[in-house]
Short mmCIF file of C-alpha atoms in Angstrom, two decimals:
data_model
loop_
_atom_site.label_atom_id
_atom_site.label_comp_id
_atom_site.label_asym_id
_atom_site.label_seq_id
_atom_site.Cartn_x
_atom_site.Cartn_y
_atom_site.Cartn_z
CA MET A 25 -26.30 33.72 10.10
CA ILE A 26 -26.63 37.20 11.63
CA TYR A 27 -27.18 38.63 8.15
CA LEU A 28 -30.14 36.32 7.56
CA GLN A 29 -31.53 37.27 10.96
CA LEU A 30 -31.21 40.97 10.17
CA PHE A 31 -32.79 40.46 6.77
CA TRP A 32 -35.66 38.41 8.21
CA ARG A 33 -36.37 40.76 11.15
CA PHE A 34 -36.43 43.83 8.95
CA LEU A 35 -38.38 42.04 6.21
CA GLN A 36 -41.09 41.61 8.85
CA VAL A 37 -40.84 45.30 9.70
CA GLY A 38 -41.18 46.18 6.02
CA MET A 39 -44.15 43.84 5.56
CA PHE A 40 -46.15 44.99 8.56
CA SER A 41 -45.34 48.72 8.72
CA ALA A 42 -48.70 50.05 7.63
CA GLY A 43 -48.68 53.77 8.27
CA GLY A 44 -45.07 54.59 7.62
CA GLY A 45 -42.00 55.11 9.76
CA TYR A 46 -43.55 56.22 13.03
CA ALA A 47 -46.06 53.40 12.99
CA SER A 48 -43.22 50.93 12.43
CA ILE A 49 -41.27 51.97 15.53
CA PRO A 50 -43.09 49.55 17.93
CA LEU A 51 -42.42 46.68 15.53
CA ILE A 52 -38.76 47.65 15.15
CA GLN A 53 -38.47 47.85 18.94
CA SER A 54 -40.02 44.43 19.31
CA GLN A 55 -37.63 42.91 16.77
CA ILE A 56 -34.32 44.47 17.83
CA VAL A 57 -34.81 45.06 21.57
CA GLU A 58 -37.18 42.40 22.84
CA ILE A 59 -36.72 39.45 20.48
CA CYS A 60 -33.07 39.70 19.38
CA GLY A 61 -31.59 41.85 22.14
CA TRP A 62 -29.31 43.74 19.75
CA LEU A 63 -30.03 47.01 21.62
CA SER A 64 -31.23 48.01 25.07
CA MET A 65 -34.37 50.14 25.39
CA SER A 66 -32.24 53.18 26.18
CA GLU A 67 -30.07 52.56 23.11
CA PHE A 68 -33.22 52.09 21.05
CA ALA A 69 -34.59 55.45 22.21
CA ASN A 70 -31.31 57.05 21.12
CA LEU A 71 -31.50 55.20 17.80
CA VAL A 72 -34.99 56.55 17.13
CA THR A 73 -33.83 60.07 17.96
CA ILE A 74 -30.87 59.80 15.59
CA ALA A 75 -33.00 58.15 12.89
CA GLU A 76 -35.48 61.00 13.09
CA MET A 77 -32.80 63.68 12.90
CA THR A 78 -31.01 62.22 9.87
CA PRO A 79 -32.39 62.54 6.34
CA GLY A 80 -34.42 59.65 5.02
CA PRO A 81 -37.23 57.42 6.21
CA VAL A 82 -37.22 56.56 9.92
CA GLY A 83 -37.62 52.82 9.32
CA LEU A 84 -34.75 52.71 6.86
CA ASN A 85 -32.51 54.75 9.16
CA CYS A 86 -33.34 52.45 12.07
CA ALA A 87 -32.50 49.43 9.91
CA THR A 88 -29.19 50.99 8.94
CA PHE A 89 -28.16 51.83 12.49
CA ALA A 90 -29.35 48.51 13.96
CA GLY A 91 -27.63 46.57 11.16
CA ILE A 92 -24.35 48.42 11.72
CA ARG A 93 -24.62 47.80 15.46
CA ALA A 94 -25.32 44.10 15.03
CA ALA A 95 -23.01 43.22 12.11
CA HIS A 96 -21.27 46.32 10.72
CA LEU A 97 -21.74 47.41 7.09
CA PRO A 98 -22.88 44.00 5.73
CA GLY A 99 -25.46 43.91 8.52
CA ALA A 100 -26.73 47.34 7.53
CA LEU A 101 -27.05 46.20 3.92
CA ALA A 102 -28.95 43.05 4.95
CA ALA A 103 -31.33 45.04 7.20
CA ASN A 104 -31.90 47.66 4.50
CA LEU A 105 -32.63 45.04 1.87
CA GLY A 106 -35.11 43.40 4.24
CA VAL A 107 -36.97 46.58 5.10
CA LEU A 108 -37.10 47.79 1.49
CA MET A 109 -38.10 44.58 -0.28
CA PRO A 110 -41.83 44.60 0.67
CA SER A 111 -42.20 48.28 -0.26
CA LEU A 112 -40.50 47.82 -3.60
CA THR A 113 -42.65 44.78 -4.35
CA LEU A 114 -45.83 46.63 -3.39
CA CYS A 115 -44.86 49.65 -5.49
CA VAL A 116 -44.45 47.48 -8.55
CA LEU A 117 -47.74 45.69 -7.89
CA ALA A 118 -49.54 48.97 -7.20
CA ALA A 119 -48.24 50.46 -10.43
CA VAL A 120 -49.62 47.49 -12.32
CA PHE A 121 -52.94 46.94 -10.50
CA PHE A 122 -53.90 50.10 -8.59
CA ALA A 123 -55.25 51.93 -11.60
CA LYS A 124 -57.84 49.17 -11.89
CA VAL A 125 -58.92 49.03 -8.22
CA LYS A 126 -58.38 52.50 -6.73
CA ASP A 127 -62.11 53.30 -6.90
CA SER A 128 -63.06 49.93 -5.44
CA VAL A 129 -65.42 50.07 -2.46
CA ARG A 130 -63.49 47.21 -0.83
CA VAL A 131 -60.18 49.10 -1.07
CA GLN A 132 -61.80 52.19 0.47
CA GLN A 133 -63.30 50.11 3.30
CA MET A 134 -59.93 48.50 3.99
CA MET A 135 -58.23 51.91 4.19
CA VAL A 136 -60.84 53.16 6.67
CA GLY A 137 -59.95 50.19 8.86
CA VAL A 138 -56.17 50.61 8.57
CA ARG A 139 -55.92 54.37 9.29
CA PRO A 140 -56.90 54.17 13.00
CA VAL A 141 -54.31 51.43 13.54
CA CYS A 142 -51.60 53.76 12.25
CA LEU A 143 -52.72 56.51 14.60
CA GLY A 144 -52.78 54.12 17.55
CA LEU A 145 -49.28 52.86 16.79
CA ILE A 146 -47.90 56.38 16.59
CA CYS A 147 -49.55 57.35 19.91
CA ALA A 148 -48.28 54.18 21.61
CA VAL A 149 -44.68 54.75 20.56
CA THR A 150 -44.87 58.40 21.64
CA VAL A 151 -45.96 57.42 25.15
CA GLN A 152 -43.45 54.58 25.35
CA LEU A 153 -40.50 56.75 24.27
CA ALA A 154 -41.58 59.50 26.68
CA MET A 155 -41.69 57.01 29.57
CA THR A 156 -38.29 55.58 28.63
CA ASN A 157 -36.49 58.89 28.24
CA TYR A 158 -38.06 61.04 30.93
CA GLN A 159 -38.39 59.62 34.41
CA PRO A 160 -39.55 62.03 37.14
CA GLY A 161 -36.56 64.12 38.09
CA PRO A 162 -34.97 67.50 37.47
CA SER A 163 -35.17 67.24 33.66
CA PHE A 164 -38.76 65.98 33.52
CA VAL A 165 -40.65 69.30 33.71
CA PRO A 166 -38.38 71.22 31.29
CA ALA A 167 -38.55 68.32 28.81
CA LEU A 168 -42.34 68.24 29.12
CA LEU A 169 -42.51 72.01 28.52
CA ILE A 170 -40.21 71.76 25.49
CA GLY A 171 -42.38 68.96 24.05
CA ALA A 172 -45.57 70.98 24.61
CA ALA A 173 -44.00 74.07 23.03
CA ASP A 174 -42.85 71.99 20.05
CA THR A 175 -46.36 70.66 19.55
CA VAL A 176 -47.84 74.17 19.60
CA LEU A 177 -45.20 75.55 17.24
CA LEU A 178 -45.68 72.71 14.76
CA LEU A 179 -49.47 72.48 14.81
CA ARG A 180 -50.64 76.02 15.58
CA PHE A 181 -47.92 78.18 14.04
CA HIS A 182 -46.83 75.77 11.28
CA TRP A 183 -43.12 76.10 12.00
CA ASN A 184 -40.89 73.80 9.98
CA VAL A 185 -39.26 70.84 11.70
CA PRO A 186 -35.60 71.99 11.44
CA ARG A 187 -36.50 75.30 13.07
CA VAL A 188 -38.31 73.56 15.94
CA LEU A 189 -35.46 71.06 16.30
CA LEU A 190 -32.85 73.81 16.61
CA LEU A 191 -34.97 75.76 19.09
CA SER A 192 -35.56 72.62 21.17
CA ALA A 193 -31.87 71.75 21.21
CA GLY A 194 -31.07 75.28 22.40
CA LEU A 195 -33.76 75.16 25.09
CA GLY A 196 -32.42 71.78 26.20
CA LEU A 197 -28.97 73.26 26.62
CA LEU A 198 -30.36 76.17 28.63
CA LEU A 199 -32.97 74.45 30.77
CA ILE A 200 -31.80 70.91 31.42
CA ARG A 201 -28.83 70.56 33.68
#
């Protein structure tokens, strides 16, 4: 029964993850922390960190880790199948029909409506993860400074993500005690 639950929960994530991996994080949190209780919020924050650091899509990595946590390897397979099925179905449908409707005014209007939702979801998960991981204390200010520096390095100086990740890990070791 746990396999069907994993499949169903991550099928919902796959169906309603407009905007990609980061936009799906609030939905994944809702499914595996709040509804099913497979992970605590602290464990979920760690899961998102690990999912971001490992190669592959964030949503798929989260499904893998949550599935392993809930029901070992078969659970990971069930969660992965669930999260991938809607995307695979949409890819096949898009390949067949998109060429006919890509210039449609209705499709363009729909995309204008969906884009702000994706941005809002990404902002919401950023604030929520920051509040979960960094409570006021000795590590709060250094973590805030590292995050600000990362933002500047990524957006202003166009550093690549692995370089920023390594620098941030080193700064964390030096500054946060």
